[in-house]
Amino acid sequence: MASSALQAQRLALDVTAHNVANAATKGYSRQVVTLAPGYPQQSASGRGQVGSGVVVQGIERVRDRFLDMQYRAESSSLGRWETLEEALREIQVMFNEPSQAGLREVLNQLWRSFQELANNPEDPAVRTMVLEDGRAFAEAVRHTYRQLTDLQSNVNEHIAGQVEEINLLVREIAHVSGLIARTKVGGDEPNDLLDRRDLLLDQLARMVDVEVKEDDVTGSVFVSVNGVVLVDGSTPNLLVATPGPGGGYEVRTEGGNVLTVKSGSLRGLLELRDEIIPRHLQNLETWVTAIMDAVNLQHAAGYDINGQAGQAFFVTAAGYSVAGSIEVNPALEPQHVAASSMGEQGDGANALALADVKGSPLVNGASPDDFYLAWVASLGIEGREAERMVENGRLLTRQIELQRDDVAGVSLDEEMTRMIMYQHAYNAAARMITALDEALDVVINRMGLVGR
Amino acid sequence: MRAVRVTLMGTIDRYMFSLAKVSDRMKGLEEDLATGRAYHLPSDNPMKVARALRWRNKIGEAETYLRNVDDGLAWLTSTETALASLTSLVSRARDLALQGASDTVPATSRQALAREVAQIVEQAVDVANSRHANRYLFGGRRTMTQPFLLAPDGSAVSYQGENGSLLRKVGEGVEVAINLTGGDMFPAGSPFQALIDLRDALLADDGKAVESSLAALDQMLDHLITLRAEVGARMNRLEAVRDRLEAAKLDMERMLEGEEGVDLARLIVDFRASETTYRAALATGARILQPTLVDFLL
C-alpha cells in the first residue's frame, strides 16, 4: 500500500519536473497526474473495507480544443493580411510618395521643361533638357513597371515555396498522427506528441484555412482545405505547384484537383499575384498610355526648329506593354523637338500646348495629375486597411493565445506548490514504511521473548 | 470571475507585448522628428497625403508661373530700354530738323546736319535690332533673324521679321504677349522713313522738305510714347500677377505644412513622455519577472 503511494508520488514529481522543464516551450500544454484511491478490500478482521492505496489513473494534458479552433481561424486570416500588408508597403515604397523623388515629381519636371521650352524655344540647351527630362520620365515609368513585375514574380516563386512548406508540414502531421494512433491503441495518452501535432497544425493554419477533425478514440486527425483532404490519419496528400499558361504557379493536389484557398498567407500571395499587382500594373499602363498618346499627338501637331512637322515624342516596343517599354524616340535630336506651332524658331506655342497636357482630362475624364493622386490615395487606403486588419488580427490571436495559455500554460508557482505537496506526500509515505517496518520488527523479533 | 492563472509564458508574453508597443511608438515619433513629416507612406493617412501631394503640385505650378513672369518681365525691360533709346534718338533728330529748317542755315551746315542724321538712322536700326538673351526683340516669332535691314545705299530700311506674339503662361489659362513686333512699331509706311526723309531733305538742302518732315517725326515720337506706355502697362500687369502668385504660393505652403508638417514642440514632449514610459516599463519588468515561489524555497 505504502509502496504504491511512493511510486505514485514519485511519478507525480516526475510530471511536475517535466512541466517545469517545459515552462518556456512553445506549444507545450501542462500535464497533470490523475490519482485515484485504489480498489478497497474487505478487511481481514471481518468488518469494514480498507483502501488499497493510490492508483495512477493517467497523465493528461490540459487543453481547450475550442480555443485551438478559434486560434487557427484567426491565424489564417492574420496570415493573409500580413502577406498583403507587407506587399502593399513594398508597393507604396515603389511610388515613393510623399517625397520629392516620386514618379509624380519626375513627370512634373517634364511639364516644367516644356514650359521652359515655350519661353526659350531657340535655346539648344533647353531642347536637350526637354529630351533628358522625357528620358527620365520614361526611365522612371519602366523602373516602376519592372519593380511591380519583379514583385509579381517573387510572389509567384513564394507560392511554390509555400506549397513546399505546406507539404513538409502535411508529411510531419501525418507522421505524428500515425504515432499518436499507435500510442492510443496501447491505451496511453501521448501528450507530448499531441502538443507537437497541434503546434504543426497551428503553423499550417497560418498558410491555409484548414479544417481539422480529430477522432477521439483512435487519435487520428483529418486535415482538409475547402474539401481537399491533406492529411487522412497517417496518410499525407501532397500538393504540387505547376506552372500555368502565364508562368504563374497553380496549386493542385497530386490528383490534379485545384486547391481553393480562402484564407491564410497562401491566399494572400495568390491575391497579390492575380489581383492586386495586376491592378496596379493596369493603372500604370492606363496612365502612361494616356500621357504618351496626348504628348505624341500634340508633338506631331507642331514644328521643329527647321520647320519640319514633329515626330513621335515617345515610342514603345511592339509586343510589349507601354509602361514596360516606353522611351523617348531615339531619332529625336534636340533640334527635332516641336516647340513651334507654325514653324518659326522663336515660337513656343506648341511647347506650351505640350505643357498643358498636364491638366487636360485624358484618363477617364481625369487629368493625369488627378488620376495619379487618386491612385496613390487608393493605394494608401488599401495599405491602411491591411495595416488595420493585421493589427486587429494580432490582437485577436494574442487574446486567444493568452486564453490558451491561461488553460495550458505552466505556472511555476503552481508547480512549486504541487512539488511541495507531492514531496510531503512522498515523505509521509516513506514514514509509513518506517512505521510498518517498526511494527514488523515488534512482531518478528520481539514476540515470544516474554520471560526468556 | 475565475482566477487567472499566472503562467511563465503568459507573463513573459504580456510583458514583451507592452514593451514592443512602447518602443514601436518611440520609433514612430523618432522618424517623425528626424524627417519633420507626420506621414511617410500614403497608408499613414491616405486622404491627407493625397491633399498634400495636390498642394505640392500646385506649388510647383505657381513656381513655374513665377519663372515665366520673371522671364516676361526681363524681356519687357529690354524692350523698354530699346524704346527709350529710340525715343532719345528721334528727339535728337527732331532738334536737328528744327535747326535745319531755319531759312538762315547755309548749305554746308545742312550737309553736316545730314551726316549726323545719317548716323542717327544707323544707330536707330541698331537699337531696333536689339537682342535679349541672343534673341531679337522686335522680330516677332522669327527671333533668330535680324529684323531690320538698312539697304546698302541707305535708301530704305526693310523689315525681315514677322508679326506674331511671344506668349508667356502666367496662370491657368492666362497667357500674356511680351513682345512688340515691327508691325507694332511702324504701323504705316516703311520703318524709319521719317528719319530717312529728313536726312535726304537736308542733303538736298531743301528747307521746305526739312520743315515738313517735322510732322512725321512728331508722329513717330508720339507713337513711341504710346508703345512705352503699353510696355509699362504690361509690366505692371505682370508684376501684379507676380505678387498674387507669391501670396498664393505662401498660402499653399502653409496649407501643405498643415497637411503633413509636424508640431515640433508637441512631438518632443510626446517623445520624452514615451521615453519615460519605456523606462518605467523596463523597471517594472525587472520587478515582475523576477519573483516566483522558487526564490523563496530553500
XYZ file of C-alpha atoms in Angstrom:
750
model
C 0.000 0.000 0.000
C 2.703 2.425 1.082
C 4.898 1.467 -1.840
C 2.089 2.287 -4.294
C 1.973 5.697 -2.638
C 5.728 6.133 -3.007
C 5.542 5.219 -6.677
C 2.553 7.479 -7.345
C 4.126 10.484 -5.627
C 7.417 9.828 -7.446
C 5.524 9.819 -10.743
C 3.687 12.996 -9.821
C 7.030 14.636 -9.015
C 8.381 13.493 -12.384
C 5.424 15.093 -14.159
C 5.950 18.289 -12.188
C 9.604 18.254 -13.228
C 8.523 17.772 -16.852
C 6.170 20.744 -16.598
C 8.864 22.948 -15.088
C 11.317 21.825 -17.762
C 8.850 22.880 -20.456
C 7.669 26.082 -18.840
C 9.102 28.007 -21.789
C 8.400 25.515 -24.570
C 6.164 26.793 -27.339
C 3.029 24.758 -27.810
C 3.503 22.810 -24.602
C 0.423 22.019 -22.527
C 0.884 21.384 -18.862
C 0.273 17.839 -17.782
C -1.453 16.635 -14.655
C -1.413 13.267 -12.966
C -4.815 11.952 -12.065
C -4.624 9.978 -8.855
C -7.440 7.851 -7.506
C -7.829 5.689 -4.415
C -7.140 2.027 -5.031
C -9.924 -0.526 -5.099
C -10.979 -1.256 -1.486
C -10.774 -4.729 0.084
C -12.734 -6.362 2.863
C -10.704 -6.021 5.995
C -9.136 -9.168 7.416
C -10.864 -8.634 10.706
C -14.214 -9.069 9.037
C -15.831 -5.709 9.232
C -15.090 -2.570 7.265
C -13.446 -2.034 3.917
C -9.843 -0.923 3.736
C -8.478 1.081 0.865
C -5.666 -0.368 -1.181
C -3.647 2.828 -1.525
C -3.384 5.056 -4.565
C -3.613 4.306 -8.266
C -2.346 6.465 -11.097
C -5.258 6.779 -13.460
C -3.398 8.641 -16.133
C -1.296 11.585 -17.151
C -3.274 14.070 -19.196
C -2.580 17.376 -20.815
C -4.781 20.341 -20.034
C -6.021 21.864 -23.237
C -9.110 23.578 -24.667
C -9.806 22.324 -28.158
C -12.328 25.047 -28.889
C -9.650 27.712 -28.382
C -7.436 25.833 -30.836
C -10.142 26.084 -33.485
C -10.621 29.783 -32.829
C -6.905 30.369 -32.890
C -6.463 28.646 -36.226
C -9.291 30.557 -37.881
C -7.901 33.902 -36.712
C -4.394 32.849 -37.545
C -5.387 32.071 -41.158
C -6.940 35.481 -41.554
C -3.913 37.116 -39.963
C -1.600 35.184 -42.280
C -3.469 36.528 -45.296
C -3.454 40.141 -44.135
C 0.167 40.043 -43.030
C 1.170 38.924 -46.500
C -0.941 41.656 -48.112
C 0.283 44.338 -45.734
C 3.924 43.582 -46.355
C 3.498 43.659 -50.135
C 1.342 46.804 -50.095
C 4.011 48.517 -48.039
C 6.550 47.483 -50.652
C 4.359 48.848 -53.471
C 3.935 52.133 -51.597
C 7.687 52.414 -51.226
C 7.993 51.972 -55.014
C 5.867 55.054 -55.553
C 7.963 56.925 -53.056
C 5.179 59.297 -52.030
C 5.045 61.708 -50.338
C 8.504 62.816 -51.393
C 10.350 64.937 -53.910
C 11.578 61.920 -55.832
C 8.473 60.008 -56.916
C 7.050 59.311 -60.362
C 4.887 62.415 -59.927
C 7.885 64.681 -59.430
C 9.701 63.272 -62.464
C 6.626 63.930 -64.594
C 6.243 67.439 -63.159
C 9.831 68.083 -64.172
C 8.929 67.176 -67.766
C 5.963 69.585 -67.741
C 8.223 72.281 -66.306
C 10.794 71.822 -69.008
C 8.070 72.031 -71.698
C 7.191 75.433 -70.207
C 10.841 76.384 -70.163
C 10.967 75.383 -73.833
C 7.967 77.628 -74.510
C 9.981 80.505 -73.021
C 13.213 79.642 -74.840
C 12.381 77.670 -77.962
C 15.621 78.731 -79.710
C 17.881 77.517 -76.920
C 19.535 74.157 -77.759
C 20.322 73.629 -74.060
C 16.624 73.838 -73.176
C 15.753 71.476 -76.017
C 18.309 68.999 -74.726
C 16.832 69.371 -71.257
C 13.350 68.528 -72.589
C 14.674 65.311 -74.107
C 16.581 64.455 -70.914
C 13.528 65.026 -68.753
C 11.457 62.938 -71.171
C 14.025 60.149 -70.819
C 13.989 60.473 -67.026
C 10.202 60.109 -67.035
C 10.267 57.085 -69.363
C 13.015 55.536 -67.247
C 11.050 56.100 -64.026
C 7.944 54.509 -65.564
C 9.896 51.491 -66.805
C 11.549 51.204 -63.400
C 8.208 51.194 -61.594
C 6.875 48.679 -64.104
C 9.883 46.452 -63.544
C 9.569 46.714 -59.764
C 5.919 45.704 -59.943
C 6.559 42.771 -62.274
C 9.577 41.707 -60.179
C 7.383 41.728 -57.101
C 4.827 39.688 -59.012
C 7.324 37.022 -60.000
C 8.798 36.990 -56.476
C 5.323 36.382 -55.134
C 4.921 33.599 -57.675
C 8.129 31.907 -56.519
C 6.950 32.393 -52.980
C 3.768 30.474 -53.826
C 5.812 27.494 -54.969
C 7.938 27.797 -51.813
C 4.893 27.925 -49.614
C 3.470 24.815 -51.251
C 6.723 23.067 -50.312
C 6.372 24.279 -46.735
C 2.787 23.051 -46.620
C 3.918 19.650 -47.904
C 6.594 19.426 -45.199
C 4.019 20.176 -42.523
C 1.499 17.779 -44.046
C 4.073 14.983 -44.047
C 5.057 15.641 -40.460
C 1.491 15.945 -39.244
C 0.642 12.612 -40.898
C 3.714 11.036 -39.311
C 2.948 12.346 -35.825
C -0.690 11.438 -36.267
C 0.378 7.856 -37.006
C 2.499 7.743 -33.861
C -0.386 9.122 -31.819
C -2.773 6.457 -33.099
C -0.285 3.708 -32.225
C 0.179 5.022 -28.674
C -3.548 5.375 -28.193
C -4.067 1.746 -29.165
C -1.789 0.897 -26.233
C -4.216 2.812 -24.002
C -1.893 5.695 -23.184
C -2.294 9.399 -23.746
C 0.604 10.627 -25.986
C 0.540 14.143 -24.537
C 3.773 15.495 -25.988
C 3.016 14.098 -29.434
C -0.414 15.718 -29.292
C 1.232 19.047 -28.428
C 3.635 18.595 -31.307
C 0.772 17.848 -33.696
C -1.253 20.841 -32.531
C 1.725 23.132 -32.981
C 2.197 21.863 -36.530
C -1.491 22.419 -37.215
C -1.164 25.988 -35.922
C 1.695 26.548 -38.361
C -0.306 25.069 -41.219
C -3.292 27.289 -40.341
C -1.123 30.379 -40.833
C -0.762 29.406 -44.504
C -4.133 27.906 -45.459
C -7.589 27.803 -43.969
C -7.538 24.273 -42.580
C -10.379 22.298 -41.166
C -9.282 19.783 -38.547
C -11.284 16.781 -37.423
C -9.983 14.535 -34.699
C -11.090 11.029 -33.908
C -11.184 10.909 -30.134
C -10.890 7.147 -29.944
C -8.049 6.498 -32.372
C -6.428 9.925 -32.042
C -6.162 10.260 -35.844
C -6.629 13.663 -37.469
C -8.193 14.579 -40.764
C -6.987 17.875 -42.171
C -8.737 19.393 -45.151
C -8.767 22.677 -47.030
C -12.132 23.519 -48.557
C -12.919 19.907 -49.322
C -9.423 18.808 -50.315
C -8.031 16.342 -47.765
C -4.378 16.978 -46.887
C -3.950 14.544 -44.007
C -6.024 11.434 -43.680
C -4.924 9.805 -40.429
C -1.328 8.852 -41.124
C -1.576 9.354 -44.896
C -0.288 12.664 -46.275
C -1.790 14.034 -49.509
C 0.781 16.344 -51.012
C 0.203 19.443 -53.130
C 2.001 20.384 -56.322
C 2.651 23.818 -57.832
C 2.504 23.540 -61.595
C 3.287 26.474 -63.884
C 0.114 27.653 -65.603
C -0.168 29.235 -69.070
C 1.269 32.598 -67.999
C 4.030 31.038 -65.929
C 2.084 31.547 -62.708
C 2.009 28.527 -60.446
C -1.296 26.788 -59.919
C -1.747 24.899 -56.687
C -3.226 21.458 -57.199
C -3.402 18.126 -55.461
C -1.330 15.282 -56.855
C -4.564 14.035 -58.359
C -4.885 17.283 -60.326
C -7.699 18.994 -58.412
C -7.293 22.729 -57.999
C -6.947 23.771 -54.360
C -9.318 26.564 -53.366
C -7.754 28.725 -50.686
C -9.902 31.243 -48.848
C -7.572 32.433 -46.145
C -4.020 32.169 -44.874
C -0.785 33.533 -46.271
C -1.070 31.379 -49.404
C -4.362 33.090 -50.158
C -2.651 36.462 -49.626
C 0.062 35.534 -52.109
C -2.446 34.369 -54.727
C -4.458 37.569 -54.268
C -1.335 39.680 -54.702
C -0.223 37.892 -57.816
C -3.606 37.630 -59.506
C -5.485 40.724 -58.357
C -3.564 43.451 -56.562
C -0.358 43.683 -58.587
C -2.175 43.317 -61.948
C -4.493 46.151 -60.891
C -1.598 48.495 -60.203
C 0.133 47.446 -63.410
C -3.092 48.223 -65.258
C -3.318 51.657 -63.609
C 0.265 52.404 -64.580
C -0.438 51.277 -68.139
C -3.618 53.390 -68.446
C -1.912 56.449 -67.015
C 1.265 56.218 -69.094
C -0.608 55.385 -72.297
C -2.851 58.430 -71.899
C 0.126 60.713 -71.288
C 2.131 59.243 -74.144
C -0.714 59.457 -76.660
C -1.545 63.055 -75.753
C 2.091 64.180 -75.836
C 2.696 62.415 -79.152
C -0.435 63.895 -80.712
C 0.490 67.413 -79.621
C 4.120 66.959 -80.608
C 3.116 65.833 -84.097
C 0.951 68.968 -84.423
C 3.988 71.217 -84.022
C 7.117 72.014 -85.969
C 10.760 71.566 -85.106
C 13.443 74.221 -85.337
C 13.821 73.658 -89.083
C 10.090 73.963 -89.728
C 9.630 70.207 -90.142
C 6.492 68.598 -88.681
C 7.046 66.961 -85.288
C 7.689 63.227 -84.984
C 6.526 60.956 -82.190
C 8.000 62.076 -78.868
C 7.632 58.758 -77.049
C 7.842 55.340 -78.665
C 7.268 51.827 -77.371
C 8.472 48.430 -78.466
C 5.976 46.324 -80.413
C 4.646 43.396 -78.440
C 5.485 44.951 -75.085
C 3.353 46.906 -72.696
C 3.618 50.684 -72.888
C 4.796 51.007 -69.285
C 7.399 48.319 -69.835
C 8.963 49.723 -72.976
C 8.260 53.454 -73.198
C 11.219 55.590 -74.240
C 11.880 58.917 -75.903
C 12.002 58.454 -79.679
C 15.708 57.688 -80.276
C 15.511 59.520 -83.623
C 14.812 62.810 -81.834
C 17.716 65.266 -81.705
C 17.356 68.476 -79.718
C 16.516 70.418 -82.901
C 13.642 67.995 -83.623
C 11.653 68.951 -80.559
C 8.484 70.527 -81.959
C 8.225 73.672 -79.863
C 6.621 75.794 -82.554
C 3.052 75.667 -83.713
C 3.760 77.390 -87.051
C 7.404 76.840 -87.940
C 9.157 79.964 -86.629
C 12.131 79.280 -84.360
C 11.073 81.786 -81.746
C 7.575 80.375 -81.402
C 6.949 78.245 -78.309
C 3.192 77.879 -78.621
C 3.327 74.131 -79.214
C 5.627 73.646 -76.232
C 3.049 75.474 -74.180
C 0.354 73.174 -75.536
C 2.563 70.191 -74.589
C 2.870 71.538 -71.052
C -0.919 71.872 -70.952
C -1.330 68.097 -71.407
C -0.672 68.037 -67.641
C -4.112 69.372 -66.812
C -6.234 68.039 -69.658
C -8.843 65.343 -68.950
C -7.216 62.329 -70.611
C -7.715 59.354 -68.295
C -11.407 58.543 -67.930
C -12.190 62.237 -67.669
C -9.450 62.947 -65.122
C -6.212 64.796 -65.740
C -3.020 62.710 -65.453
C -2.305 64.533 -62.196
C -5.717 63.798 -60.691
C -5.642 60.192 -61.832
C -2.259 59.718 -60.219
C -3.319 61.338 -56.948
C -6.485 59.246 -56.767
C -4.388 56.184 -57.469
C -1.894 56.959 -54.690
C -4.782 57.664 -52.316
C -6.454 54.331 -53.152
C -3.133 52.557 -52.684
C -2.870 54.269 -49.316
C -6.384 53.226 -48.354
C -5.656 49.657 -49.412
C -2.461 49.665 -47.351
C -4.223 51.182 -44.391
C -6.948 48.563 -44.430
C -4.306 45.830 -44.471
C -2.465 47.504 -41.577
C -5.664 47.710 -39.543
C -6.589 44.105 -40.268
C -3.113 42.951 -39.256
C -3.336 44.979 -36.071
C -6.772 43.542 -35.262
C -5.681 40.039 -36.187
C -2.617 40.292 -33.974
C -4.688 41.476 -31.057
C -7.232 38.716 -31.584
C -4.731 35.893 -31.969
C -2.845 37.229 -28.988
C -6.009 37.295 -26.963
C -6.755 33.695 -27.843
C -3.140 32.744 -27.234
C -3.346 34.247 -23.759
C -6.595 32.431 -23.095
C -4.969 29.248 -24.276
C -2.030 29.938 -22.044
C -4.383 30.551 -19.153
C -5.526 26.974 -19.520
C -2.482 25.154 -20.779
C 0.492 27.260 -19.692
C 2.849 26.280 -16.933
C 2.654 28.389 -13.786
C 5.854 27.980 -11.820
C 4.183 28.969 -8.562
C 1.602 26.294 -9.121
C 4.188 23.667 -9.982
C 6.306 24.568 -6.970
C 3.291 24.289 -4.710
C 2.426 20.905 -6.176
C 6.038 19.871 -5.854
C 5.886 20.571 -2.124
C 2.578 18.757 -1.906
C 3.932 15.624 -3.611
C 7.142 15.928 -1.634
C 5.239 15.945 1.634
C 3.093 13.043 0.480
C 6.208 11.134 -0.538
C 7.880 11.836 2.805
C 4.786 10.741 4.656
C 4.573 7.541 2.610
C 8.202 6.824 3.393
C 7.458 7.447 7.075
C 4.594 4.953 6.761
C 7.048 2.327 5.568
C 9.261 3.046 8.578
C 6.227 2.713 10.838
C 5.276 -0.606 9.279
C 8.877 -1.670 9.481
C 8.840 -0.927 13.188
C 5.586 -2.845 13.610
C 7.047 -5.846 11.812
C 10.156 -5.558 13.942
C 7.969 -5.991 17.005
C 6.154 -8.961 15.510
C 9.195 -10.784 14.187
C 11.928 -10.005 16.628
C 10.295 -9.332 19.906
C 7.296 -11.632 20.046
C 7.708 -14.759 22.241
C 10.573 -13.339 24.189
C 8.453 -12.830 27.232
C 10.040 -14.496 30.170
C 13.131 -15.515 28.233
C -14.712 35.924 -12.252
C -12.493 32.975 -12.412
C -8.953 33.500 -11.129
C -6.450 33.911 -13.914
C -3.581 31.509 -13.753
C -0.312 33.353 -13.889
C 1.887 31.336 -16.168
C 5.520 31.881 -17.089
C 4.902 32.194 -20.841
C 1.884 34.408 -20.296
C 3.806 36.791 -18.066
C 6.734 36.982 -20.440
C 4.449 37.431 -23.449
C 2.359 40.167 -21.834
C 5.499 41.978 -20.771
C 7.162 41.761 -24.163
C 3.989 42.886 -25.909
C 3.703 46.054 -23.829
C 7.400 46.744 -24.209
C 7.165 46.341 -28.000
C 4.179 48.680 -28.074
C 6.058 51.428 -26.236
C 9.225 51.069 -28.276
C 7.155 50.988 -31.507
C 5.622 54.292 -30.574
C 9.055 55.709 -29.789
C 10.334 54.562 -33.163
C 7.419 56.266 -34.934
C 7.966 59.536 -33.078
C 11.675 59.364 -33.803
C 11.001 59.039 -37.542
C 8.593 61.992 -37.439
C 11.218 64.037 -35.634
C 14.017 63.045 -37.994
C 12.064 63.802 -41.186
C 9.905 66.668 -39.938
C 6.935 64.984 -41.606
C 3.976 63.325 -39.957
C 3.392 60.871 -42.823
C 5.872 58.624 -44.530
C 3.659 56.345 -46.582
C 0.269 57.009 -48.207
C -1.265 54.443 -45.837
C -0.270 56.570 -42.839
C -3.165 58.851 -43.790
C -4.326 58.408 -47.400
C -6.540 61.496 -47.608
C -4.054 63.849 -46.024
C -1.236 62.507 -48.175
C -3.324 62.966 -51.347
C -4.165 66.530 -50.327
C -0.532 67.239 -49.514
C 0.530 65.957 -52.935
C -2.076 68.170 -54.577
C -0.667 71.190 -52.756
C 2.820 70.202 -53.813
C 1.694 70.058 -57.449
C 0.008 73.459 -57.143
C 3.084 74.986 -55.531
C 5.198 73.560 -58.346
C 2.833 75.163 -60.900
C 3.000 78.511 -59.117
C 6.790 78.331 -59.196
C 6.729 77.680 -62.926
C 4.364 80.625 -63.488
C 6.631 82.814 -61.378
C 9.582 81.841 -63.552
C 7.538 82.673 -66.660
C 6.587 86.052 -65.189
C 10.227 86.860 -64.454
C 11.198 85.789 -67.940
C 8.492 88.024 -69.424
C 9.487 90.971 -67.231
C 13.124 90.659 -68.290
C 12.053 90.700 -71.951
C 9.797 93.725 -71.408
C 12.568 95.562 -69.533
C 14.888 95.091 -72.502
C 12.087 96.283 -74.776
C 11.580 99.373 -72.640
C 15.325 100.159 -72.730
C 15.356 99.866 -76.507
C 12.288 102.079 -76.844
C 13.867 104.706 -74.546
C 16.996 104.821 -76.736
C 14.849 105.127 -79.869
C 12.907 107.980 -78.265
C 16.043 109.930 -77.468
C 17.456 109.286 -80.968
C 14.284 110.509 -82.638
C 14.029 113.602 -80.437
C 17.675 114.393 -81.231
C 16.755 114.091 -84.926
C 13.831 116.415 -84.311
C 16.186 119.009 -82.762
C 18.411 118.718 -85.804
C 15.388 119.134 -88.063
C 14.425 122.305 -86.227
C 17.937 123.697 -86.811
C 17.940 122.656 -90.466
C 14.511 124.055 -91.144
C 15.638 127.642 -90.450
C 15.990 129.738 -93.652
C 19.279 131.240 -92.498
C 21.116 127.925 -92.392
C 23.791 127.668 -95.078
C 24.030 124.601 -97.313
C 27.284 123.438 -95.703
C 25.661 123.314 -92.270
C 22.778 121.307 -93.720
C 25.341 118.817 -95.077
C 26.833 118.494 -91.589
C 23.337 118.011 -90.108
C 22.590 115.415 -92.775
C 25.687 113.431 -91.776
C 24.544 113.440 -88.160
C 21.052 112.314 -89.105
C 22.585 109.518 -91.204
C 24.397 108.429 -88.053
C 21.130 108.526 -86.149
C 19.453 106.302 -88.759
C 22.189 103.692 -88.349
C 22.015 103.863 -84.564
C 18.210 103.612 -84.625
C 18.371 100.493 -86.819
C 20.942 99.014 -84.425
C 18.673 99.710 -81.456
C 15.699 98.198 -83.293
C 17.827 95.102 -83.788
C 18.490 94.821 -80.024
C 18.618 91.369 -78.598
C 17.581 89.859 -75.311
C 19.321 86.613 -74.406
C 20.521 86.307 -78.022
C 17.065 86.783 -79.453
C 15.889 89.755 -81.471
C 13.336 91.738 -79.523
C 11.288 93.104 -82.384
C 11.205 90.283 -84.962
C 8.025 88.596 -83.765
C 8.428 84.840 -83.583
C 11.324 84.981 -86.076
C 13.706 85.655 -83.210
C 16.913 84.402 -84.749
C 16.875 86.583 -87.861
C 17.907 90.241 -87.771
C 14.587 92.025 -88.278
C 15.625 95.466 -89.633
C 17.961 95.783 -92.598
C 19.308 99.123 -93.822
C 19.772 98.980 -97.594
C 23.484 99.319 -98.557
C 22.793 102.653 -100.255
C 20.903 103.803 -97.162
C 17.768 104.481 -99.159
C 15.380 102.417 -97.029
C 15.037 100.053 -94.043
C 13.272 96.778 -94.675
C 11.547 94.534 -92.085
C 12.562 90.836 -92.145
C 10.584 89.771 -89.063
C 7.017 88.644 -88.686
C 4.176 89.875 -86.533
C 3.288 87.013 -84.200
C 3.185 87.233 -80.423
C 5.547 85.581 -77.954
C 3.395 84.247 -75.144
C 4.201 83.551 -71.525
C 1.818 81.432 -69.482
C 1.420 83.087 -66.102
C -1.638 81.295 -64.753
C -4.187 78.628 -65.587
C -5.450 79.792 -68.984
C -3.689 83.164 -68.703
C -1.199 83.883 -71.475
C 0.455 87.271 -71.879
C 2.141 88.539 -75.062
C 5.510 90.014 -74.122
C 6.848 91.320 -77.418
C 6.372 94.253 -79.809
C 6.853 93.468 -83.464
C 7.976 95.571 -86.414
C 4.318 95.850 -87.305
C 3.532 97.322 -83.902
C 6.361 99.822 -84.168
C 5.739 101.015 -87.709
C 2.023 100.533 -88.356
C 2.180 102.658 -91.514
C 4.906 103.055 -94.102
C 8.363 101.520 -94.147
C 10.453 101.607 -90.962
C 12.308 104.791 -90.041
C 11.024 106.546 -93.193
C 10.706 109.874 -91.291
C 14.412 109.831 -90.376
C 15.462 108.850 -93.875
C 13.286 111.604 -95.383
C 14.845 114.164 -93.017
C 18.359 113.056 -93.972
C 17.540 113.231 -97.681
C 15.915 116.674 -97.326
C 18.987 118.009 -95.520
C 21.285 116.533 -98.151
C 19.177 118.125 -100.855
C 19.407 121.434 -98.946
C 15.611 121.644 -99.185
C 14.407 123.794 -96.213
C 10.729 123.275 -97.003
C 11.063 119.475 -97.073
C 13.015 119.588 -93.794
C 10.211 121.552 -92.208
C 7.555 119.194 -93.450
C 9.463 116.142 -92.086
C 8.973 117.591 -88.599
C 5.344 116.451 -88.581
C 6.324 112.877 -89.388
C 8.972 112.949 -86.624
C 6.420 114.211 -84.099
C 4.083 111.444 -85.103
C 6.861 108.883 -84.621
C 7.675 110.311 -81.161
C 4.004 110.161 -80.180
C 3.823 106.561 -81.324
C 6.959 105.645 -79.351
C 5.429 107.160 -76.224
C 2.249 105.156 -76.766
C 4.317 101.978 -77.154
C 6.267 102.698 -73.973
C 3.020 103.262 -72.101
C 1.807 99.919 -73.436
C 5.019 98.150 -72.350
C 4.748 99.806 -68.934
C 1.171 98.606 -68.596
C 2.167 95.032 -69.439
C 4.994 95.181 -66.899
C 2.594 96.435 -64.264
C 0.236 93.636 -65.073
C 2.987 91.002 -64.784
C 4.161 92.491 -61.511
C 0.634 92.305 -60.153
C 0.473 88.659 -61.287
C 3.787 88.019 -59.554
C 2.565 89.500 -56.276
C -0.581 87.420 -56.470
C 1.346 84.226 -57.291
C 3.768 84.784 -54.442
C 0.972 85.366 -51.969
C -0.868 82.283 -53.240
C 2.306 80.222 -53.038
C 2.839 81.276 -49.440
C -0.746 80.310 -48.606
C -0.341 76.948 -50.285
C 2.904 76.282 -48.468
C 1.095 76.956 -45.226
C -1.663 74.531 -46.259
C 0.934 71.887 -47.131
C 2.622 72.415 -43.791
C -0.762 71.960 -42.144
C -1.337 68.666 -44.007
C 1.959 66.965 -43.438
C 4.049 69.061 -41.104
C 4.708 68.168 -37.517
C 4.254 70.233 -34.402
C 7.828 70.047 -33.194
C 7.216 71.147 -29.620
C 4.420 68.631 -29.143
C 6.422 65.915 -30.822
C 9.358 66.425 -28.476
C 7.078 66.389 -25.427
C 5.445 63.185 -26.725
C 8.844 61.675 -27.320
C 10.010 62.473 -23.793
C 6.789 61.052 -22.407
C 7.162 57.800 -24.323
C 10.787 57.602 -23.226
C 9.659 57.847 -19.606
C 7.025 55.179 -20.218
C 9.655 52.946 -21.766
C 11.948 53.323 -18.753
C 9.066 52.658 -16.408
C 8.149 49.517 -18.362
C 11.715 48.264 -18.128
C 11.832 48.956 -14.409
C 8.506 47.172 -13.877
C 9.774 44.245 -15.892
C 12.772 43.896 -13.626
C 10.379 43.530 -10.703
C 7.558 41.389 -12.054
C 9.699 38.929 -13.968
C 11.864 38.001 -11.020
C 9.858 36.679 -8.146
C 8.374 33.213 -8.210
C 7.940 30.778 -5.406
C 11.296 29.302 -6.489
C 13.033 32.261 -4.889
C 11.536 31.517 -1.515
C 12.072 27.773 -1.296
C 15.113 26.589 0.490
